Coordinates of C-alpha atoms and ligand atoms in Angstrom, one line a residue:
M1 CA 146.0 11.2 159.5
R2 CA 142.8 10.1 161.1
H3 CA 142.3 11.4 164.7
F4 CA 140.1 9.7 167.3
D5 CA 139.8 9.6 171.1
Y6 CA 140.2 5.8 171.1
I7 CA 141.5 3.3 168.6
V8 CA 140.3 -0.2 169.2
I9 CA 142.1 -2.9 167.2
G10 CA 140.0 -6.0 167.0
S11 CA 136.2 -6.7 167.0
G12 CA 136.0 -9.8 169.2
I13 CA 134.4 -9.7 172.6
A14 CA 137.2 -7.7 174.2
G15 CA 137.3 -4.9 171.5
L16 CA 133.6 -4.6 171.1
T17 CA 132.9 -4.5 174.8
F18 CA 135.6 -1.8 175.4
A19 CA 134.4 0.2 172.4
L20 CA 130.8 0.2 173.6
K21 CA 131.8 1.3 177.1
V22 CA 134.0 4.3 176.1
A23 CA 131.8 5.4 173.1
A24 CA 129.8 7.7 175.4
R25 CA 132.9 9.7 176.1
G26 CA 134.6 10.1 172.8
R27 CA 135.0 9.0 169.2
V28 CA 136.1 5.4 168.6
A29 CA 137.8 3.9 165.6
L30 CA 137.1 0.1 165.6
V31 CA 139.7 -1.4 163.3
T32 CA 139.4 -5.0 162.2
K33 CA 141.2 -7.2 159.8
K34 CA 138.4 -9.0 158.0
N35 CA 134.6 -8.6 158.3
R36 CA 133.6 -7.3 161.7
A37 CA 132.3 -10.6 163.1
E38 CA 135.4 -12.6 162.2
S39 CA 137.2 -13.4 165.4
N40 CA 137.9 -16.3 167.8
T41 CA 134.9 -15.0 169.7
N42 CA 132.6 -15.8 166.8
Y43 CA 133.6 -19.5 167.0
A44 CA 133.3 -20.0 170.8
Q45 CA 131.1 -22.9 171.6
G46 CA 131.1 -23.9 175.2
G47 CA 130.2 -20.5 176.9
I48 CA 131.1 -18.2 179.7
A49 CA 131.7 -19.4 183.3
A50 CA 130.0 -17.6 186.1
V51 CA 128.7 -18.7 189.5
S52 CA 124.9 -18.5 189.8
Q53 CA 123.7 -21.6 191.7
P54 CA 123.4 -22.3 195.5
N55 CA 125.4 -25.5 195.0
D56 CA 128.3 -23.5 193.5
S57 CA 130.4 -20.7 195.0
F58 CA 133.0 -18.1 194.2
A59 CA 135.5 -20.2 196.3
M60 CA 134.9 -23.2 194.1
H61 CA 135.3 -21.3 190.8
I62 CA 138.5 -19.7 192.2
E63 CA 139.8 -23.1 193.3
D64 CA 139.1 -24.7 189.9
T65 CA 140.9 -21.8 188.1
L66 CA 143.9 -21.9 190.4
R67 CA 144.2 -25.7 190.1
A68 CA 144.1 -25.6 186.3
G69 CA 146.7 -22.7 186.4
A70 CA 149.2 -25.0 188.2
G71 CA 150.5 -22.5 190.7
L72 CA 151.1 -19.6 188.3
C73 CA 147.8 -17.7 188.5
N74 CA 147.7 -14.3 190.1
E75 CA 145.2 -14.9 192.9
V76 CA 144.1 -11.3 193.2
V77 CA 143.2 -11.3 189.5
V78 CA 141.4 -14.7 189.7
R79 CA 139.3 -13.5 192.6
A80 CA 138.3 -10.2 190.9
V81 CA 137.4 -11.9 187.6
V82 CA 135.4 -14.7 189.3
E83 CA 133.5 -12.4 191.6
Q84 CA 132.6 -10.0 188.8
A85 CA 131.4 -12.7 186.4
P86 CA 127.7 -12.6 187.4
E87 CA 127.5 -8.8 186.9
R88 CA 129.2 -9.0 183.5
I89 CA 126.8 -11.8 182.4
Q90 CA 123.8 -9.6 183.5
E91 CA 125.2 -6.7 181.5
L92 CA 125.5 -8.9 178.4
I93 CA 121.9 -10.0 178.9
A94 CA 120.8 -6.4 179.2
L95 CA 122.5 -5.6 175.9
G96 CA 120.4 -8.3 174.2
M97 CA 122.5 -11.5 174.5
E98 CA 120.2 -14.6 174.6
F99 CA 121.6 -17.4 176.7
T100 CA 119.9 -20.8 176.5
R101 CA 117.2 -21.3 179.1
E102 CA 116.1 -24.5 180.9
D103 CA 113.3 -26.5 179.3
T104 CA 111.4 -26.7 182.6
V105 CA 109.4 -23.8 184.2
S106 CA 110.0 -23.3 187.9
P107 CA 107.0 -23.0 190.3
D108 CA 107.2 -19.2 190.1
G109 CA 106.8 -19.3 186.3
E110 CA 110.4 -18.6 185.5
R111 CA 112.7 -20.5 183.2
G112 CA 116.2 -20.3 184.6
Y113 CA 119.4 -20.4 182.5
A114 CA 120.7 -23.8 181.4
L115 CA 124.2 -24.2 182.7
G116 CA 126.9 -26.3 181.0
R117 CA 129.8 -28.1 182.5
E118 CA 133.3 -28.4 181.1
G119 CA 136.7 -29.8 181.9
G120 CA 138.2 -28.9 185.3
H121 CA 135.0 -27.3 186.6
S122 CA 133.6 -28.8 189.8
A123 CA 130.1 -27.5 189.1
R124 CA 127.7 -26.6 186.3
R125 CA 128.3 -22.9 185.8
V126 CA 128.7 -22.2 182.1
F127 CA 126.2 -19.8 180.5
H128 CA 125.9 -20.7 176.8
A129 CA 123.8 -20.2 173.7
K130 CA 123.3 -23.8 172.6
D131 CA 126.7 -24.8 171.1
A132 CA 127.4 -21.4 169.4
T133 CA 127.8 -19.0 172.2
G134 CA 130.4 -16.8 170.4
R135 CA 128.1 -16.2 167.5
E136 CA 125.4 -14.9 169.8
V137 CA 127.9 -12.8 171.6
E138 CA 129.1 -11.2 168.4
R139 CA 125.5 -10.7 167.2
A140 CA 124.5 -9.0 170.4
L141 CA 127.6 -6.7 170.7
L142 CA 127.6 -5.8 167.0
A143 CA 123.9 -4.9 167.2
A144 CA 124.8 -2.6 170.1
V145 CA 127.7 -1.1 168.1
D146 CA 125.2 -0.3 165.3
R147 CA 123.1 1.7 167.8
Q148 CA 126.2 3.8 168.8
P149 CA 127.0 6.7 166.5
N150 CA 130.3 7.4 168.1
I151 CA 131.9 4.2 166.9
E152 CA 133.2 4.1 163.3
V153 CA 134.0 0.6 162.1
F154 CA 136.9 0.0 159.7
E155 CA 136.6 -3.4 158.2
H156 CA 139.4 -5.1 156.2
R157 CA 142.0 -2.9 157.9
F158 CA 145.1 -4.5 159.2
A159 CA 147.0 -2.8 162.0
V160 CA 150.7 -3.1 160.9
D161 CA 152.5 -1.5 163.8
L162 CA 152.0 0.7 166.8
I163 CA 153.3 4.2 166.5
T164 CA 155.3 5.1 169.6
T165 CA 157.5 8.0 170.7
R166 CA 160.4 5.6 170.9
K167 CA 160.0 4.6 167.2
L168 CA 159.8 8.3 166.3
R169 CA 163.1 8.8 168.3
R170 CA 161.5 11.3 170.6
A171 CA 163.0 11.9 174.1
G172 CA 161.2 10.9 177.3
E173 CA 159.0 8.0 178.1
N174 CA 157.9 5.6 175.4
R175 CA 154.3 6.4 174.7
C176 CA 151.8 5.0 172.2
L177 CA 150.4 7.5 169.8
G178 CA 148.3 5.2 167.5
A179 CA 148.9 2.7 164.7
Y180 CA 149.7 2.4 161.1
V181 CA 146.8 0.6 159.4
Y182 CA 146.9 -1.2 156.0
D183 CA 143.8 -1.1 153.9
A184 CA 143.6 -4.5 152.4
Q185 CA 141.3 -3.3 149.7
S186 CA 143.2 -0.2 148.4
G187 CA 146.7 -1.3 149.5
A188 CA 147.3 2.1 151.2
V189 CA 148.7 2.4 154.7
E190 CA 147.0 5.0 156.9
T191 CA 148.0 6.7 160.1
F192 CA 145.5 6.4 163.0
V193 CA 146.2 8.6 166.0
A194 CA 144.6 8.7 169.5
P195 CA 145.5 9.1 173.1
V196 CA 144.4 5.6 173.8
T197 CA 145.0 2.5 171.6
A198 CA 143.5 -0.8 172.8
L199 CA 144.9 -4.0 171.4
A200 CA 142.2 -6.6 171.3
T201 CA 143.6 -8.7 168.5
G202 CA 143.1 -12.2 170.1
G203 CA 145.4 -15.1 170.0
C204 CA 147.9 -16.9 167.7
G205 CA 146.5 -20.4 166.9
K206 CA 147.6 -20.1 163.3
V207 CA 151.3 -20.3 164.4
Y208 CA 150.5 -24.1 164.5
L209 CA 149.7 -26.4 161.6
Y210 CA 146.5 -27.7 163.3
T211 CA 144.3 -25.2 165.2
T212 CA 140.8 -24.6 166.2
N213 CA 141.3 -20.9 165.5
P214 CA 140.1 -19.0 162.4
D215 CA 142.6 -17.4 159.9
V216 CA 142.7 -14.1 161.7
A217 CA 144.5 -15.5 164.8
T218 CA 148.1 -14.8 163.8
G219 CA 149.3 -13.2 167.0
D220 CA 149.5 -9.7 165.4
G221 CA 148.9 -7.8 168.6
V222 CA 151.5 -9.6 170.7
A223 CA 154.0 -9.2 167.9
M224 CA 153.2 -5.5 167.5
A225 CA 153.4 -4.8 171.2
Y226 CA 156.7 -6.6 171.4
R227 CA 158.2 -4.6 168.6
A228 CA 156.9 -1.5 170.4
G229 CA 158.9 -2.4 173.5
A230 CA 156.1 -3.8 175.8
P231 CA 157.1 -6.9 177.9
V232 CA 155.5 -10.2 176.8
S233 CA 155.1 -13.1 179.2
N234 CA 154.3 -16.8 179.5
M235 CA 154.2 -17.6 175.8
E236 CA 155.3 -21.2 176.4
F237 CA 151.7 -21.9 177.7
V238 CA 149.9 -22.7 174.4
Q239 CA 146.7 -24.6 175.1
F240 CA 145.8 -27.5 172.9
H241 CA 142.1 -28.3 172.8
P242 CA 141.7 -32.1 173.1
T243 CA 138.9 -32.5 170.7
C244 CA 139.0 -31.0 167.2
L245 CA 137.1 -32.9 164.5
Y246 CA 139.3 -35.2 162.6
H247 CA 138.2 -35.4 159.0
P248 CA 140.2 -34.7 155.8
Q249 CA 137.8 -32.0 154.7
A250 CA 137.1 -30.4 158.1
K251 CA 139.2 -27.3 158.6
S252 CA 139.7 -26.5 162.3
Y253 CA 136.3 -27.5 163.6
L254 CA 136.0 -27.7 167.3
V255 CA 133.9 -30.3 169.1
S256 CA 133.1 -28.5 172.3
E257 CA 134.3 -29.7 175.7
A258 CA 130.6 -29.3 176.7
V259 CA 130.1 -32.7 174.8
R260 CA 132.3 -34.3 177.5
G261 CA 130.5 -32.1 180.1
E262 CA 127.2 -33.8 179.1
G263 CA 128.8 -37.3 179.4
G264 CA 130.8 -37.8 176.2
V265 CA 133.6 -40.3 176.8
L266 CA 137.0 -40.5 175.1
K267 CA 138.0 -43.9 173.6
T268 CA 140.8 -45.3 171.6
V269 CA 139.9 -46.4 168.0
D270 CA 139.4 -49.9 169.3
G271 CA 136.9 -48.7 171.9
R272 CA 139.0 -48.5 175.2
E273 CA 138.2 -45.7 177.6
F274 CA 141.7 -44.5 178.1
M275 CA 141.0 -41.6 180.6
N276 CA 140.0 -44.1 183.3
G277 CA 142.9 -44.0 185.7
A278 CA 144.6 -41.0 184.0
H279 CA 142.8 -38.5 186.3
P280 CA 140.0 -38.6 188.9
M281 CA 137.8 -36.4 186.5
Q282 CA 138.5 -38.9 183.7
S283 CA 137.3 -37.5 180.3
L284 CA 136.5 -34.2 182.1
A285 CA 140.0 -33.6 183.4
P286 CA 141.7 -30.2 182.6
R287 CA 142.7 -29.8 179.0
D288 CA 146.5 -30.2 179.4
I289 CA 146.0 -33.7 180.9
V290 CA 143.4 -34.8 178.3
A291 CA 145.5 -33.5 175.4
R292 CA 148.6 -35.2 176.6
A293 CA 146.7 -38.5 177.2
I294 CA 145.4 -38.4 173.6
D295 CA 148.8 -37.6 172.2
R296 CA 150.2 -40.5 174.2
E297 CA 147.5 -42.9 172.9
M298 CA 148.0 -41.8 169.3
K299 CA 151.7 -42.3 169.5
R300 CA 151.4 -45.7 171.3
S301 CA 148.8 -47.1 168.8
G302 CA 149.9 -45.3 165.7
A303 CA 146.3 -44.2 165.2
D304 CA 145.8 -40.8 163.6
H305 CA 142.9 -39.9 166.0
V306 CA 140.9 -41.0 169.0
L307 CA 137.1 -41.2 169.5
L308 CA 134.6 -39.1 171.4
D309 CA 131.5 -41.0 172.1
I310 CA 128.2 -39.5 173.3
T311 CA 125.9 -42.1 171.5
H312 CA 124.7 -43.4 174.9
K313 CA 122.7 -40.2 175.4
P314 CA 119.2 -39.9 173.8
A315 CA 119.3 -38.6 170.3
P316 CA 116.8 -35.8 170.8
F317 CA 118.9 -34.5 173.7
I318 CA 122.1 -34.5 171.6
I319 CA 120.4 -32.7 168.7
S320 CA 118.9 -30.0 170.9
R321 CA 121.9 -29.4 173.0
F322 CA 124.5 -29.5 170.2
P323 CA 122.6 -28.5 167.0
N324 CA 125.6 -27.1 165.2
I325 CA 128.0 -29.9 166.1
Y326 CA 125.4 -32.4 165.1
E327 CA 124.7 -30.7 161.7
T328 CA 128.4 -30.1 160.9
C329 CA 129.4 -33.6 161.7
L330 CA 126.5 -34.9 159.7
G331 CA 127.7 -32.9 156.8
F332 CA 130.9 -34.9 157.0
G333 CA 128.9 -38.2 157.1
I334 CA 129.2 -38.7 160.9
D335 CA 125.9 -39.0 162.8
I336 CA 127.0 -38.2 166.4
T337 CA 123.8 -39.8 167.8
K338 CA 124.9 -43.1 166.4
Q339 CA 128.7 -43.0 165.8
P340 CA 131.6 -41.8 167.9
I341 CA 133.3 -38.6 166.7
P342 CA 136.9 -38.9 165.4
V343 CA 138.9 -36.2 167.2
V344 CA 142.5 -34.9 167.6
P345 CA 144.0 -32.1 169.7
A346 CA 144.8 -28.8 168.1
A347 CA 146.3 -25.4 169.1
H348 CA 143.5 -23.4 170.7
Y349 CA 144.5 -20.7 173.1
Q350 CA 147.4 -18.4 174.0
C351 CA 147.6 -18.2 177.8
G352 CA 150.6 -15.8 177.7
G353 CA 150.6 -12.4 176.0
V354 CA 151.3 -8.7 176.5
V355 CA 151.8 -8.1 180.2
A356 CA 148.8 -6.2 181.4
G357 CA 146.8 -5.4 184.5
L358 CA 143.2 -6.4 184.9
D359 CA 142.4 -2.9 183.6
G360 CA 144.4 -3.6 180.4
R361 CA 147.1 -1.2 181.2
T362 CA 150.5 -2.2 179.7
E363 CA 153.9 -0.8 180.5
I364 CA 153.5 1.7 177.6
P365 CA 151.3 4.7 178.4
G366 CA 148.5 5.0 176.0
L367 CA 148.5 1.3 175.1
L368 CA 146.0 -1.2 176.5
A369 CA 145.9 -5.0 175.9
L370 CA 142.5 -6.7 176.4
G371 CA 141.3 -10.3 176.0
E372 CA 143.4 -13.1 174.6
V373 CA 146.3 -10.9 173.5
A374 CA 146.9 -9.9 177.2
C375 CA 148.6 -11.9 180.0
T376 CA 146.9 -10.7 183.1
G377 CA 147.7 -13.6 185.5
L378 CA 144.2 -15.1 185.3
H379 CA 145.2 -18.3 183.5
G380 CA 148.7 -19.0 184.8
A381 CA 150.1 -22.2 183.2
N382 CA 146.7 -23.4 181.9
R383 CA 143.4 -21.7 181.2
L384 CA 140.2 -23.2 182.7
A385 CA 137.5 -23.7 180.0
S386 CA 135.1 -20.8 179.5
N387 CA 137.2 -18.4 181.5
S388 CA 138.5 -16.6 178.4
L389 CA 135.3 -14.8 177.2
L390 CA 134.8 -13.9 180.9
E391 CA 138.3 -12.4 181.2
A392 CA 137.7 -10.3 178.1
L393 CA 134.5 -8.9 179.5
V394 CA 135.9 -8.1 183.0
C395 CA 139.1 -6.5 181.6
A396 CA 137.3 -4.4 179.0
H397 CA 135.0 -3.2 181.8
H398 CA 137.9 -2.2 184.1
A399 CA 139.8 -0.6 181.2
A400 CA 136.9 1.6 180.3
E401 CA 136.7 2.7 183.9
V402 CA 140.3 3.6 184.3
V403 CA 141.0 5.3 181.0
G404 CA 138.3 7.9 181.9
D405 CA 137.7 10.6 179.4
A406 CA 140.4 10.4 176.8
T407 CA 142.7 13.2 177.6
A408 CA 143.9 15.4 174.8
M409 CA 147.3 14.4 173.5
E410 CA 149.8 16.4 171.6
A411 CA 150.8 13.9 169.0
G412 CA 153.1 16.2 167.2
E413 CA 154.4 15.5 163.7
I414 CA 153.9 11.8 162.8
P415 CA 155.5 10.7 159.6
Q416 CA 153.3 9.0 157.0
W417 CA 154.0 5.3 156.3
H418 CA 156.8 5.2 153.7
S419 CA 157.3 2.3 151.4
G420 CA 160.7 3.6 150.2
D421 CA 161.9 1.6 147.3
A422 CA 159.6 -1.4 148.0
T423 CA 158.2 -3.0 144.9
D424 CA 155.4 -5.4 144.3
P425 CA 156.2 -8.8 145.7
D426 CA 157.7 -11.0 142.9
E427 CA 157.4 -14.5 144.3
M428 CA 154.4 -15.2 146.6
V429 CA 155.6 -18.7 146.8
V430 CA 158.3 -17.5 149.3
V431 CA 155.5 -16.3 151.5
S432 CA 153.3 -19.4 151.3
H433 CA 156.3 -21.7 151.7
N434 CA 157.5 -19.9 154.8
W435 CA 154.0 -19.9 156.3
D436 CA 153.8 -23.7 155.9
E437 CA 157.3 -24.3 157.2
I438 CA 156.8 -22.3 160.4
R439 CA 153.5 -23.9 161.2
R440 CA 154.8 -27.4 160.6
C441 CA 158.0 -26.8 162.5
M442 CA 155.9 -25.5 165.5
W443 CA 153.6 -28.4 165.4
D444 CA 156.4 -31.0 165.2
Y445 CA 158.9 -29.5 167.6
V446 CA 157.0 -27.1 169.9
G447 CA 153.7 -28.9 170.3
I448 CA 152.0 -30.8 173.2
V449 CA 155.2 -32.7 174.2
R450 CA 158.5 -30.9 173.9
T451 CA 162.2 -31.7 174.4
D452 CA 165.2 -29.4 174.7
K453 CA 166.6 -30.7 171.5
R454 CA 163.4 -30.1 169.5
L455 CA 163.1 -26.6 171.0
L456 CA 166.7 -25.7 170.0
R457 CA 166.2 -27.2 166.5
A458 CA 163.0 -25.2 166.1
R459 CA 164.8 -22.0 167.3
S460 CA 167.5 -22.3 164.7
R461 CA 164.9 -22.9 161.9
I462 CA 162.7 -20.0 162.9
E463 CA 165.7 -17.7 163.3
G464 CA 166.7 -18.4 159.7
L465 CA 163.2 -17.9 158.4
R466 CA 162.9 -14.6 160.3
E467 CA 165.9 -13.2 158.6
E468 CA 164.5 -14.2 155.2
I469 CA 161.1 -12.7 156.0
A470 CA 162.6 -9.5 157.3
Q471 CA 164.5 -9.1 154.0
Y472 CA 161.3 -9.7 152.1
Y473 CA 159.4 -7.3 154.3
W474 CA 161.8 -4.4 153.5
D475 CA 162.1 -5.2 149.8
F476 CA 158.4 -5.5 148.9
K477 CA 155.2 -3.7 149.4
V478 CA 153.1 -5.1 152.3
T479 CA 150.3 -7.5 151.8
S480 CA 148.1 -9.1 154.5
D481 CA 149.8 -12.5 153.9
L482 CA 153.3 -11.0 154.3
L483 CA 152.3 -9.0 157.4
E484 CA 150.8 -12.1 159.0
L485 CA 153.9 -14.2 158.1
R486 CA 156.1 -11.7 159.8
N487 CA 153.9 -11.8 162.9
I488 CA 153.7 -15.6 163.1
A489 CA 157.4 -15.9 162.8
T490 CA 157.9 -13.4 165.7
V491 CA 155.3 -15.2 167.9
A492 CA 156.9 -18.6 167.1
E493 CA 160.2 -17.3 168.2
M494 CA 158.6 -16.0 171.4
I495 CA 156.9 -19.3 172.2
I496 CA 160.2 -21.1 171.7
N497 CA 162.3 -18.7 173.8
C498 CA 159.8 -18.8 176.7
A499 CA 159.7 -22.6 176.5
L500 CA 163.5 -22.7 176.6
Q501 CA 163.6 -20.4 179.6
R502 CA 161.4 -22.7 181.7
P503 CA 163.4 -25.7 183.0
E504 CA 160.4 -27.7 184.2
S505 CA 157.1 -29.2 183.2
R506 CA 154.2 -27.1 184.4
G507 CA 150.6 -26.9 183.1
L508 CA 150.6 -26.7 179.4
H509 CA 154.4 -26.7 179.1
F510 CA 155.5 -30.3 179.1
N511 CA 159.2 -31.1 178.4
L512 CA 160.4 -34.7 178.5
D513 CA 163.9 -33.4 179.6
H514 CA 162.5 -31.7 182.7
L515 CA 159.5 -33.8 183.8
D516 CA 159.1 -32.4 187.3
L517 CA 157.9 -29.1 188.7
D518 CA 160.8 -26.9 189.7
P519 CA 160.0 -25.1 193.0
A520 CA 162.3 -22.3 192.0
W521 CA 159.9 -21.6 189.1
A522 CA 156.7 -22.0 191.1
Q523 CA 156.0 -18.2 191.1
R524 CA 158.1 -17.2 188.1
Q525 CA 156.7 -16.0 184.8
T526 CA 158.9 -16.1 181.7
V527 CA 159.3 -12.6 180.3
L528 CA 160.6 -11.3 177.0
R529 CA 161.3 -7.7 176.2
R530 CA 162.8 -6.3 173.0
E531 CA 165.6 -3.9 173.8
P532 CA 165.3 -0.5 172.1
Ligands
FAD1 P1 139.1 -12.3 169.2 O1 137.7 -12.7 169.4 O2 140.0 -13.3 168.5 O3 139.1 -11.0 168.3 C1 140.3 -10.6 167.7 C2 140.0 -9.5 166.7 O4 141.1 -8.8 166.3 C3 139.4 -10.1 165.4 O5 138.3 -9.2 165.0 C4 140.5 -10.0 164.4 O6 140.1 -9.9 163.1 C5 141.2 -8.7 164.9 N1 142.6 -8.6 164.5 C6 143.6 -9.4 164.7 N2 144.7 -8.9 164.3 C7 144.4 -7.7 163.7 C8 145.2 -6.7 163.1 N3 146.5 -6.8 162.9 N4 144.5 -5.6 162.6 C9 143.2 -5.5 162.8 N5 142.4 -6.4 163.4 C10 143.1 -7.5 163.9 N6 136.6 -19.2 175.3 C11 135.6 -19.3 176.3 O7 135.7 -18.6 177.3 N7 134.5 -20.1 176.1 C12 134.3 -20.8 174.9 O8 133.3 -21.5 174.8 C13 135.3 -20.8 173.9 N8 135.2 -21.5 172.8 C14 136.2 -21.4 171.8 C15 136.0 -22.0 170.6 C16 136.9 -21.8 169.6 C17 136.7 -22.6 168.3 C18 137.9 -20.9 169.7 C19 138.9 -20.7 168.6 C20 138.1 -20.3 170.9 C21 137.2 -20.5 172.0 N9 137.4 -19.8 173.2 C22 136.4 -19.9 174.2 C23 138.4 -18.8 173.4 C24 137.8 -17.5 173.1 O9 136.9 -17.5 172.1 C25 138.8 -16.4 172.8 O10 139.9 -16.4 173.7 C26 138.2 -15.0 172.9 O11 137.1 -15.0 172.0 C27 139.2 -13.9 172.5 O12 138.5 -12.7 172.4 P2 139.3 -11.5 171.9 O13 138.3 -10.4 171.8 O14 140.4 -11.3 172.8 O15 139.9 -11.8 170.5
SIN2 C1 134.8 -25.5 174.1 O1 133.6 -25.3 173.9 O2 135.3 -26.6 174.3 C2 135.7 -24.3 174.2 C3 135.7 -23.7 175.5 C4 136.8 -22.9 175.8 O3 137.8 -22.8 175.1 O4 136.8 -22.2 176.9

């Protein structure tokens, strides 16, 4: 058994920020599934939203967030996050984060920060590091972790399940005691114990066939918390990013919304600007609207993509503002200064998650949920661009404040992980087949546009697969692929069940059988809870 004061699962912006903030008070185990930079955070492009200019205001950022959230945001949370954004940005800068600055020098000799604009934002307010903001976030935070002797980083360690008093069949409240962690290199499963366990495992884009997310995004945290008995909310609100590069060899490459923020225009393959008339903000409308318009155009014309055109901007500007997108597209034979970019929507962000406060506290004492894994009420039915990295920063900060000094916990006797009669897996084809089947089923039946019939069909398919996977899980020794498969199946089922609960179309959840908003659901969150 490994004992710590804090266990942090995940090394994206949420986990790293929390770990750094509590490290002065106790020993931290930072457990992460692959190498330590691998995370959704590392691929973030657009940036972090925060009000900083006289022509902008907290009221405007709040209003934009609420409008995107389609009535389901928690206003108290929205206000707190928006108002704390400037302070959290300054903190990142103090840690060493380098945001892009303006080219021009002001009369007092300063170069201010260059601010981007994205869909649904009524002002320029997005702090960014060119078009690779997340990479710079990870660089700065990981460098700070290296300076912190109290944080021990465990790479290639996969949290399998939370250890709770309920699972150990102890009387009294259900409390989190730590986690079982699989060492992907040795194959052993170790027991990590601490008074505080912070889930910072990110989202679940890999549940869908097409996604902007890296391979680590398999919804492990939300699945683990659910199995442990924590309530999970609003999983029907999966955000599809409108513009993922469409190319046979390009695996999940995002073309940032900032491209549209700088004037990029969406067109059909025959050159028609189809967002005119679809929304007053045209190509810069919120994501749900743009993704649905693209889906509609592709279905109408039979084309397998649409185009994003920024060729009307000067080439030096495009290359300097979007150096990574320019280089990546060029690698696929597309010169974005001269040719429109072929794009399609792809699963991008999980708005729902483990029910948690702004301070990360969940219903289970000892368990925090931070970042994309959590559902705090900030995003409601649709997240505003560049509010996610911000939410992670604010929540990690609050969580570190409320957990205080980790109090000693009497963990008692915790059984070691026991493989029982499990043998080595005999047919990995079962695992890979089920992976593909779930992801395709979710894409085809539980995607941008849903119907009751498709949702019910998806539910029965996923139920069958879950039974098969459960059998496989008990019979064979765990592997990373099998653990992830078990989690994507659980998360798929949660998305479907939440979608079936909501008898309306709101924000990201669009159901052709219930096209209107239902006033009775205006304030209602869907909630799932696994009974003991
Ligand atoms: P992540 O950064 O995803 O980190 C999760 C961590 O948990 C990873 O280290 C992972 O390996 C680890 N992990 C997962 N499961 C386990 C397990 N079982 N055991 C151990 N470790 C585990 N948002 C913005 O606000 N602005 C943007 O510009 C922006 N651009 C984006 C671009 C892309 C391509 C993508 C995919 C997302 C973007 N987002 C953006 C969303 C944003 O990046 C994420 O929501 C945010 O980074 C989530 O941070 P996190 O710390 O919660 O999770
Ligand atoms: C992007 O750069 O388009 C992603 C921004 C986000 O997801 O917030």
